[in-house]
Amino acid sequence: MKIAVLPGDGIGPEVTREALRVLDALDLPIERAEALVGGAAYHVTGHPLPPETLAIAESSDGILFGAVGDPTCDALERHLRPEQAILGLRKALTLFANLRPAKVFAGLESHSALRPEVASAINLLIVRELNGDVYFGEKGFRTTPSGEREGYDIMSYSESEVRRIAQIAFRAAQGRSGRLCSVDKANVLETSQLWRDVVIEVSAEYPDVTLEHMYVDNAAMQLVKSPGQFDVIVTGNLFGDILSDQASMCVGSIGLLASASLGARQTEYGTFGLYEPIHGSAPDIAGKGLANPIATILSLAMLLRHSLSLVAAAERIEAAVARSLADGVLGRDLGGNAGTTEIGDAVLARL
Ligand code: IPM
Ligand code: MG
C-alpha cells in the first residue's frame, strides 16, 4: 500500500508530522511518498501543484494532505495561488464527494460555542459536493457599460453532478439513521432548483431514506439552534464550505474536524481519496508548535478506513483520540495549553 503525503503550508507540516508519528506507531505495511504543494511548491517550482506532485498523488492509494495558504502569495495571479493546489487536486482526480463528519467528543460538551445540552446532541455528516458550483464556473473581471469594474463567478450544476453526489449521500444516510437533509437556495437560485429536482428524482431509488429539504439560510440557523436534528446533510460546494466551518465551532474547535474527499475510483485496497483537516494553514500560529493536530490524525484514520480498508487500525486511532480528549489533553483552541507535539504524544500513549 502506498500513500502520498502533501504537508503544504503554514501549520500543515506540523500537524502532518504528528499524524505520521501515529502511522509509524501502527507499524502497517504502508509506503509513503512526500511531495510539495501550495505556497511551499510555488516558492520552489513556480507552481502550487507541480506535475510531479500530481503524479505522486495520482499513483498512490490515498493522499494525506495538510493545508495550503500562504499570505506571501496573496498578490499572485489566481491560478498560481496556493489554494489552487487543493482545488486542482480535487478536480484533476475527480474527488467530488467531500465527507465532513462533526460530532461532539465526550468531555468536550462545554467547549462548544453552543450550550452543552445543545452541543451534546451533535452527530452529523456533511456531504459536500466538491467538483462544481461557483468554485469551478467561469469567472473573471470585466467593465460595465458605465465603466465600473465588476467581478463575476458563474454558479452552475449539471444533472449528472447532482445525481452522483446525491447517491453518495443517500447511501451514507442508509448506513446511519436513514435521514437526509438536502440544503439549497431553491427559492432564489435556478442552480438550486435543478439540485432539488434531481435529489428528489434520486430519492426514488432510496425509499428507506427520509428526505427533507432546507434553505441554506435556515440550515445555518437550525445548525446552531438545534443541531441534533441533523444526521446527513448534502449540499453544494459553496454552502458546504460555509456550513462545515460553522459545524466545527458547534463541536468546539475547527482543529477537530477531519474530511475525506472521494471519487468513483477503486484501488486494490479501497476507494481512492484525499484526506485533510478542514482547517486552513493558520499562518498566524505556524511554526510555533501550537496547532491542534487532531483533525489531521483523524483524517489519517479516515484514509485507513476508506482507502486502505484498515478499519481496525482506524478505530484504534479514533479511540486513542477520544481518550486523549476525554483525559483533558487540550490545545489552545480548546482553552488548554498542550502543544502540537504534546497532543501527538498523548494520542500515541493511548494508542
Ligand atoms: C476547505 C477550504 C478550501 C475550500 C479552500 C482552501 C480553497 O476552505 O477545504 O473548506 O474552500 O474548499
Ligand atoms: Mg473551508
GROMACS .gro file of C-alpha atoms and ligand atoms in nm:
model
  364
    1MET     CA    1   0.000   0.000   0.000
    2LYS     CA    2   0.127   0.344  -0.087
    3ILE     CA    3   0.014   0.684   0.037
    4ALA     CA    4   0.111   1.030  -0.082
    5VAL     CA    5   0.188   1.284   0.189
    6LEU     CA    6   0.140   1.652   0.098
    7PRO     CA    7   0.206   1.865   0.409
    8GLY     CA    8   0.171   2.203   0.234
    9ASP     CA    9   0.191   2.541   0.406
   10GLY     CA   10   0.165   2.707   0.746
   11ILE     CA   11   0.071   2.459   1.017
   12GLY     CA   12   0.028   2.185   0.751
   13PRO     CA   13   0.375   2.031   0.806
   14GLU     CA   14   0.343   2.036   1.190
   15VAL     CA   15   0.007   1.867   1.204
   16THR     CA   16   0.101   1.618   0.931
   17ARG     CA   17   0.414   1.522   1.129
   18GLU     CA   18   0.200   1.415   1.426
   19ALA     CA   19  -0.030   1.209   1.203
   20LEU     CA   20   0.275   1.033   1.057
   21ARG     CA   21   0.405   0.952   1.407
   22VAL     CA   22   0.071   0.784   1.472
   23LEU     CA   23   0.100   0.595   1.144
   24ASP     CA   24   0.455   0.482   1.233
   25ALA     CA   25   0.336   0.352   1.569
   26LEU     CA   26   0.080   0.127   1.398
   27ASP     CA   27   0.359  -0.045   1.205
   28LEU     CA   28   0.149  -0.109   0.893
   29PRO     CA   29   0.292  -0.211   0.552
   30ILE     CA   30   0.238   0.133   0.401
   31GLU     CA   31   0.494   0.314   0.185
   32ARG     CA   32   0.495   0.694   0.184
   33ALA     CA   33   0.592   0.941  -0.085
   34GLU     CA   34   0.610   1.306   0.020
   35ALA     CA   35   0.567   1.599  -0.220
   36LEU     CA   36   0.548   1.978  -0.219
   37VAL     CA   37   0.213   2.150  -0.254
   38GLY     CA   38   0.067   2.502  -0.221
   39GLY     CA   39   0.288   2.801  -0.146
   40ALA     CA   40   0.570   2.562  -0.046
   41ALA     CA   41   0.563   2.420  -0.401
   42TYR     CA   42   0.524   2.762  -0.564
   43HIS     CA   43   0.834   2.900  -0.391
   44VAL     CA   44   1.046   2.607  -0.515
   45THR     CA   45   0.894   2.524  -0.855
   46GLY     CA   46   0.690   2.829  -0.956
   47HIS     CA   47   0.360   2.635  -0.939
   48PRO     CA   48   0.135   2.541  -0.640
   49LEU     CA   49   0.057   2.198  -0.789
   50PRO     CA   50   0.365   2.086  -0.986
   51PRO     CA   51   0.321   1.791  -1.228
   52GLU     CA   52   0.544   1.567  -1.011
   53THR     CA   53   0.319   1.628  -0.709
   54LEU     CA   54   0.009   1.544  -0.911
   55ALA     CA   55   0.181   1.228  -1.043
   56ILE     CA   56   0.274   1.114  -0.690
   57ALA     CA   57  -0.081   1.182  -0.571
   58GLU     CA   58  -0.236   1.002  -0.866
   59SER     CA   59  -0.021   0.690  -0.833
   60SER     CA   60  -0.095   0.649  -0.461
   61ASP     CA   61  -0.377   0.457  -0.293
   62GLY     CA   62  -0.470   0.763  -0.085
   63ILE     CA   63  -0.343   1.113  -0.009
   64LEU     CA   64  -0.280   1.267   0.332
   65PHE     CA   65  -0.300   1.644   0.288
   66GLY     CA   66  -0.204   1.912   0.543
   67ALA     CA   67  -0.315   2.263   0.445
   68VAL     CA   68  -0.246   2.528   0.181
   69GLY     CA   69  -0.248   2.905   0.203
   70ASP     CA   70   0.040   3.150   0.226
   71PRO     CA   71  -0.007   3.526   0.271
   72THR     CA   72   0.310   3.596   0.072
   73CYS     CA   73   0.126   3.453  -0.232
   74ASP     CA   74  -0.189   3.665  -0.197
   75ALA     CA   75  -0.088   3.907  -0.470
   76LEU     CA   76  -0.018   3.635  -0.728
   77GLU     CA   77  -0.250   3.571  -1.019
   78ARG     CA   78  -0.528   3.341  -0.903
   79HIS     CA   79  -0.404   3.032  -1.091
   80LEU     CA   80  -0.072   3.050  -0.903
   81ARG     CA   81  -0.217   3.088  -0.553
   82PRO     CA   82  -0.173   2.802  -0.303
   83GLU     CA   83  -0.549   2.733  -0.283
   84GLN     CA   84  -0.543   2.632  -0.648
   85ALA     CA   85  -0.343   2.324  -0.546
   86ILE     CA   86  -0.624   2.172  -0.342
   87LEU     CA   87  -0.890   2.280  -0.592
   88GLY     CA   88  -0.673   2.137  -0.873
   89LEU     CA   89  -0.626   1.803  -0.694
   90ARG     CA   90  -0.999   1.770  -0.623
   91LYS     CA   91  -1.080   1.843  -0.987
   92ALA     CA   92  -0.797   1.652  -1.158
   93LEU     CA   93  -0.859   1.339  -0.950
   94THR     CA   94  -1.243   1.373  -0.974
   95LEU     CA   95  -1.276   1.373  -0.595
   96PHE     CA   96  -1.633   1.502  -0.600
   97ALA     CA   97  -1.765   1.383  -0.264
   98ASN     CA   98  -1.640   1.551   0.050
   99LEU     CA   99  -1.739   1.381   0.375
  100ARG     CA  100  -1.712   1.605   0.680
  101PRO     CA  101  -1.828   1.432   0.999
  102ALA     CA  102  -1.895   1.651   1.303
  103LYS     CA  103  -1.965   1.504   1.642
  104VAL     CA  104  -1.911   1.622   1.995
  105PHE     CA  105  -1.649   1.422   2.182
  106ALA     CA  106  -1.736   1.305   2.531
  107GLY     CA  107  -1.599   1.556   2.779
  108LEU     CA  108  -1.591   1.844   2.532
  109GLU     CA  109  -1.958   1.944   2.556
  110SER     CA  110  -1.874   2.258   2.748
  111HIS     CA  111  -1.616   2.365   2.488
  112SER     CA  112  -1.872   2.411   2.215
  113ALA     CA  113  -1.975   2.763   2.119
  114LEU     CA  114  -2.327   2.634   2.193
  115ARG     CA  115  -2.478   2.545   2.530
  116PRO     CA  116  -2.358   2.199   2.642
  117GLU     CA  117  -2.706   2.042   2.632
  118VAL     CA  118  -2.749   2.163   2.272
  119ALA     CA  119  -2.396   2.065   2.168
  120SER     CA  120  -2.404   1.715   2.315
  121ALA     CA  121  -2.664   1.609   2.055
  122ILE     CA  122  -2.435   1.682   1.758
  123ASN     CA  123  -2.352   1.380   1.546
  124LEU     CA  124  -2.383   1.471   1.182
  125LEU     CA  125  -2.217   1.421   0.847
  126ILE     CA  126  -2.192   1.694   0.587
  127VAL     CA  127  -2.166   1.554   0.234
  128ARG     CA  128  -2.032   1.845   0.033
  129GLU     CA  129  -2.012   1.840  -0.347
  130LEU     CA  130  -1.657   1.928  -0.445
  131ASN     CA  131  -1.616   1.948  -0.821
  132GLY     CA  132  -1.874   2.200  -0.933
  133ASP     CA  133  -2.072   2.510  -0.830
  134VAL     CA  134  -1.945   2.866  -0.828
  135TYR     CA  135  -1.597   2.730  -0.742
  136PHE     CA  136  -1.537   2.599  -1.092
  137GLY     CA  137  -1.763   2.811  -1.315
  138GLU     CA  138  -1.636   3.079  -1.548
  139LYS     CA  139  -1.503   3.371  -1.350
  140GLY     CA  140  -1.334   3.697  -1.420
  141PHE     CA  141  -1.328   4.074  -1.413
  142ARG     CA  142  -1.496   4.299  -1.665
  143THR     CA  143  -1.604   4.658  -1.709
  144THR     CA  144  -1.970   4.751  -1.701
  145PRO     CA  145  -2.116   4.979  -1.971
  146SER     CA  146  -2.090   5.267  -1.725
  147GLY     CA  147  -1.719   5.200  -1.679
  148GLU     CA  148  -1.730   5.032  -1.337
  149ARG     CA  149  -1.510   4.734  -1.253
  150GLU     CA  150  -1.714   4.416  -1.199
  151GLY     CA  151  -1.620   4.068  -1.078
  152TYR     CA  152  -1.822   3.758  -1.167
  153ASP     CA  153  -1.831   3.385  -1.091
  154ILE     CA  154  -2.082   3.161  -1.264
  155MET     CA  155  -2.274   2.917  -1.042
  156SER     CA  156  -2.395   2.603  -1.215
  157TYR     CA  157  -2.463   2.234  -1.157
  158SER     CA  158  -2.533   1.971  -1.418
  159GLU     CA  159  -2.778   1.689  -1.359
  160SER     CA  160  -2.509   1.421  -1.351
  161GLU     CA  161  -2.303   1.617  -1.097
  162VAL     CA  162  -2.603   1.641  -0.864
  163ARG     CA  163  -2.703   1.279  -0.919
  164ARG     CA  164  -2.365   1.131  -0.825
  165ILE     CA  165  -2.331   1.332  -0.503
  166ALA     CA  166  -2.694   1.259  -0.412
  167GLN     CA  167  -2.626   0.888  -0.450
  168ILE     CA  168  -2.329   0.907  -0.212
  169ALA     CA  169  -2.543   1.098   0.040
  170PHE     CA  170  -2.838   0.859   0.023
  171ARG     CA  171  -2.603   0.564   0.076
  172ALA     CA  172  -2.440   0.741   0.370
  173ALA     CA  173  -2.786   0.801   0.519
  174GLN     CA  174  -2.871   0.432   0.477
  175GLY     CA  175  -2.563   0.349   0.684
  176ARG     CA  176  -2.664   0.594   0.959
  177SER     CA  177  -3.013   0.696   1.075
  178GLY     CA  178  -3.187   0.687   0.736
  179ARG     CA  179  -3.246   1.063   0.730
  180LEU     CA  180  -3.109   1.302   0.470
  181CYS     CA  181  -3.140   1.679   0.459
  182SER     CA  182  -3.062   1.845   0.126
  183VAL     CA  183  -2.960   2.209   0.165
  184ASP     CA  184  -3.008   2.457  -0.119
  185LYS     CA  185  -3.137   2.805  -0.202
  186ALA     CA  186  -3.412   2.697  -0.442
  187ASN     CA  187  -3.627   2.998  -0.352
  188VAL     CA  188  -3.377   3.220  -0.536
  189LEU     CA  189  -3.131   3.017  -0.747
  190GLU     CA  190  -3.201   2.811  -1.061
  191THR     CA  191  -2.891   2.605  -0.981
  192SER     CA  192  -3.060   2.509  -0.656
  193GLN     CA  193  -3.394   2.432  -0.824
  194LEU     CA  194  -3.219   2.184  -1.051
  195TRP     CA  195  -3.034   2.047  -0.746
  196ARG     CA  196  -3.360   1.994  -0.562
  197ASP     CA  197  -3.537   1.837  -0.862
  198VAL     CA  198  -3.255   1.587  -0.917
  199VAL     CA  199  -3.224   1.499  -0.546
  200ILE     CA  200  -3.599   1.422  -0.546
  201GLU     CA  201  -3.556   1.203  -0.856
  202VAL     CA  202  -3.270   1.011  -0.696
  203SER     CA  203  -3.472   0.965  -0.376
  204ALA     CA  204  -3.698   0.721  -0.565
  205GLU     CA  205  -3.406   0.472  -0.560
  206TYR     CA  206  -3.382   0.501  -0.180
  207PRO     CA  207  -3.733   0.451  -0.038
  208ASP     CA  208  -3.581   0.363   0.301
  209VAL     CA  209  -3.431   0.713   0.340
  210THR     CA  210  -3.643   1.006   0.459
  211LEU     CA  211  -3.557   1.312   0.253
  212GLU     CA  212  -3.605   1.668   0.371
  213HIS     CA  213  -3.512   1.998   0.201
  214MET     CA  214  -3.391   2.310   0.375
  215TYR     CA  215  -3.288   2.654   0.250
  216VAL     CA  216  -2.928   2.730   0.337
  217ASP     CA  217  -3.006   3.037   0.548
  218ASN     CA  218  -3.248   2.834   0.759
  219ALA     CA  219  -2.996   2.548   0.777
  220ALA     CA  220  -2.732   2.786   0.916
  221MET     CA  221  -2.983   2.896   1.179
  222GLN     CA  222  -3.100   2.542   1.263
  223LEU     CA  223  -2.738   2.428   1.294
  224VAL     CA  224  -2.691   2.648   1.598
  225LYS     CA  225  -3.049   2.629   1.725
  226SER     CA  226  -3.091   2.252   1.734
  227PRO     CA  227  -2.803   2.073   1.561
  228GLY     CA  228  -2.922   1.739   1.698
  229GLN     CA  229  -3.199   1.731   1.435
  230PHE     CA  230  -2.942   1.668   1.157
  231ASP     CA  231  -2.791   1.341   1.055
  232VAL     CA  232  -2.668   1.351   0.694
  233ILE     CA  233  -2.667   1.687   0.516
  234VAL     CA  234  -2.600   1.700   0.141
  235THR     CA  235  -2.520   2.032  -0.020
  236GLY     CA  236  -2.326   2.209  -0.292
  237ASN     CA  237  -1.965   2.319  -0.284
  238LEU     CA  238  -2.007   2.676  -0.154
  239PHE     CA  239  -2.283   2.610   0.101
  240GLY     CA  240  -2.091   2.302   0.223
  241ASP     CA  241  -1.774   2.505   0.270
  242ILE     CA  242  -1.957   2.755   0.489
  243LEU     CA  243  -2.176   2.513   0.686
  244SER     CA  244  -1.884   2.283   0.768
  245ASP     CA  245  -1.682   2.564   0.927
  246GLN     CA  246  -1.993   2.657   1.124
  247ALA     CA  247  -2.042   2.294   1.233
  248SER     CA  248  -1.683   2.284   1.359
  249MET     CA  249  -1.745   2.558   1.613
  250CYS     CA  250  -2.063   2.383   1.723
  251VAL     CA  251  -1.836   2.087   1.802
  252GLY     CA  252  -1.582   2.304   1.981
  253SER     CA  253  -1.290   2.370   1.751
  254ILE     CA  254  -1.206   2.363   1.384
  255GLY     CA  255  -0.893   2.179   1.495
  256LEU     CA  256  -1.103   1.865   1.547
  257LEU     CA  257  -1.274   1.817   1.212
  258ALA     CA  258  -1.138   1.573   0.956
  259SER     CA  259  -1.251   1.518   0.600
  260ALA     CA  260  -1.240   1.266   0.318
  261SER     CA  261  -1.269   1.360  -0.049
  262LEU     CA  262  -1.370   1.061  -0.255
  263GLY     CA  263  -1.447   0.981  -0.616
  264ALA     CA  264  -1.555   0.675  -0.807
  265ARG     CA  265  -1.209   0.517  -0.846
  266GLN     CA  266  -1.147   0.192  -0.662
  267THR     CA  267  -0.793   0.073  -0.598
  268GLU     CA  268  -0.680  -0.274  -0.499
  269TYR     CA  269  -0.738  -0.176  -0.135
  270GLY     CA  270  -1.041   0.056  -0.124
  271THR     CA  271  -1.179   0.385  -0.256
  272PHE     CA  272  -0.914   0.628  -0.373
  273GLY     CA  273  -0.933   0.956  -0.185
  274LEU     CA  274  -0.771   1.262  -0.034
  275TYR     CA  275  -0.784   1.327   0.341
  276GLU     CA  276  -0.737   1.663   0.505
  277PRO     CA  277  -0.829   1.859   0.814
  278ILE     CA  278  -1.100   2.113   0.729
  279HIS     CA  279  -0.894   2.396   0.882
  280GLY     CA  280  -0.653   2.601   0.679
  281SER     CA  281  -0.283   2.682   0.707
  282ALA     CA  282  -0.327   2.926   1.002
  283PRO     CA  283  -0.017   3.136   0.917
  284ASP     CA  284  -0.052   3.334   1.242
  285ILE     CA  285   0.042   3.031   1.454
  286ALA     CA  286   0.257   2.839   1.201
  287GLY     CA  287   0.590   2.709   1.329
  288LYS     CA  288   0.506   2.780   1.692
  289GLY     CA  289   0.407   2.428   1.791
  290LEU     CA  290   0.058   2.547   1.894
  291ALA     CA  291  -0.161   2.390   1.626
  292ASN     CA  292  -0.401   2.113   1.716
  293PRO     CA  293  -0.306   1.801   1.512
  294ILE     CA  294  -0.626   1.607   1.598
  295ALA     CA  295  -0.810   1.692   1.273
  296THR     CA  296  -0.516   1.558   1.072
  297ILE     CA  297  -0.478   1.249   1.290
  298LEU     CA  298  -0.850   1.180   1.240
  299SER     CA  299  -0.805   1.240   0.865
  300LEU     CA  300  -0.540   0.967   0.869
  301ALA     CA  301  -0.795   0.738   1.035
  302MET     CA  302  -1.041   0.815   0.755
  303LEU     CA  303  -0.770   0.734   0.497
  304LEU     CA  304  -0.703   0.397   0.660
  305ARG     CA  305  -1.077   0.319   0.669
  306HIS     CA  306  -1.189   0.433   0.322
  307SER     CA  307  -0.882   0.395   0.101
  308LEU     CA  308  -0.697   0.105   0.262
  309SER     CA  309  -0.986  -0.082   0.430
  310LEU     CA  310  -0.782  -0.095   0.753
  311VAL     CA  311  -1.090  -0.047   0.968
  312ALA     CA  312  -0.948  -0.183   1.293
  313ALA     CA  313  -0.647   0.050   1.271
  314ALA     CA  314  -0.878   0.345   1.201
  315GLU     CA  315  -1.087   0.258   1.506
  316ARG     CA  316  -0.776   0.234   1.722
  317ILE     CA  317  -0.674   0.586   1.622
  318GLU     CA  318  -1.023   0.725   1.682
  319ALA     CA  319  -1.043   0.560   2.022
  320ALA     CA  320  -0.700   0.696   2.120
  321VAL     CA  321  -0.804   1.048   2.015
  322ALA     CA  322  -1.134   1.027   2.204
  323ARG     CA  323  -0.949   0.904   2.513
  324SER     CA  324  -0.690   1.176   2.495
  325LEU     CA  325  -0.959   1.445   2.467
  326ALA     CA  326  -1.164   1.289   2.749
  327ASP     CA  327  -0.847   1.293   2.963
  328GLY     CA  328  -0.833   1.669   2.914
  329VAL     CA  329  -0.528   1.693   2.686
  330LEU     CA  330  -0.643   2.007   2.506
  331GLY     CA  331  -0.470   2.261   2.288
  332ARG     CA  332  -0.508   2.637   2.295
  333ASP     CA  333  -0.803   2.615   2.054
  334LEU     CA  334  -0.996   2.437   2.331
  335GLY     CA  335  -0.876   2.652   2.618
  336GLY     CA  336  -0.595   2.415   2.723
  337ASN     CA  337  -0.220   2.451   2.696
  338ALA     CA  338  -0.100   2.133   2.524
  339GLY     CA  339   0.118   2.199   2.218
  340THR     CA  340   0.118   2.014   1.888
  341THR     CA  341   0.375   1.751   1.990
  342GLU     CA  342   0.223   1.702   2.335
  343ILE     CA  343  -0.115   1.629   2.180
  344GLY     CA  344   0.056   1.385   1.942
  345ASP     CA  345   0.236   1.224   2.239
  346ALA     CA  346  -0.092   1.190   2.430
  347VAL     CA  347  -0.262   1.018   2.137
  348LEU     CA  348   0.040   0.786   2.089
  349ALA     CA  349   0.042   0.694   2.459
  350ARG     CA  350  -0.322   0.590   2.439
  351LEU     CA  351  -0.278   0.402   2.113
  352IPM     C1  352  -1.194   2.393   0.257
  352IPM     C2  353  -1.116   2.517   0.227
  352IPM     C3  354  -1.094   2.528   0.078
  352IPM     C4  355  -1.230   2.538   0.012
  352IPM     C5  356  -1.001   2.645   0.034
  352IPM     C6  357  -0.864   2.634   0.099
  352IPM     C7  358  -0.987   2.653  -0.114
  352IPM     O1  359  -1.180   2.628   0.282
  352IPM     O2  360  -1.149   2.282   0.221
  352IPM     O3  361  -1.300   2.402   0.318
  352IPM     O4  362  -1.286   2.649   0.000
  352IPM     O5  363  -1.281   2.434  -0.030
  353MG      MG  364  -1.348   2.583   0.402
   0.00000   0.00000   0.00000
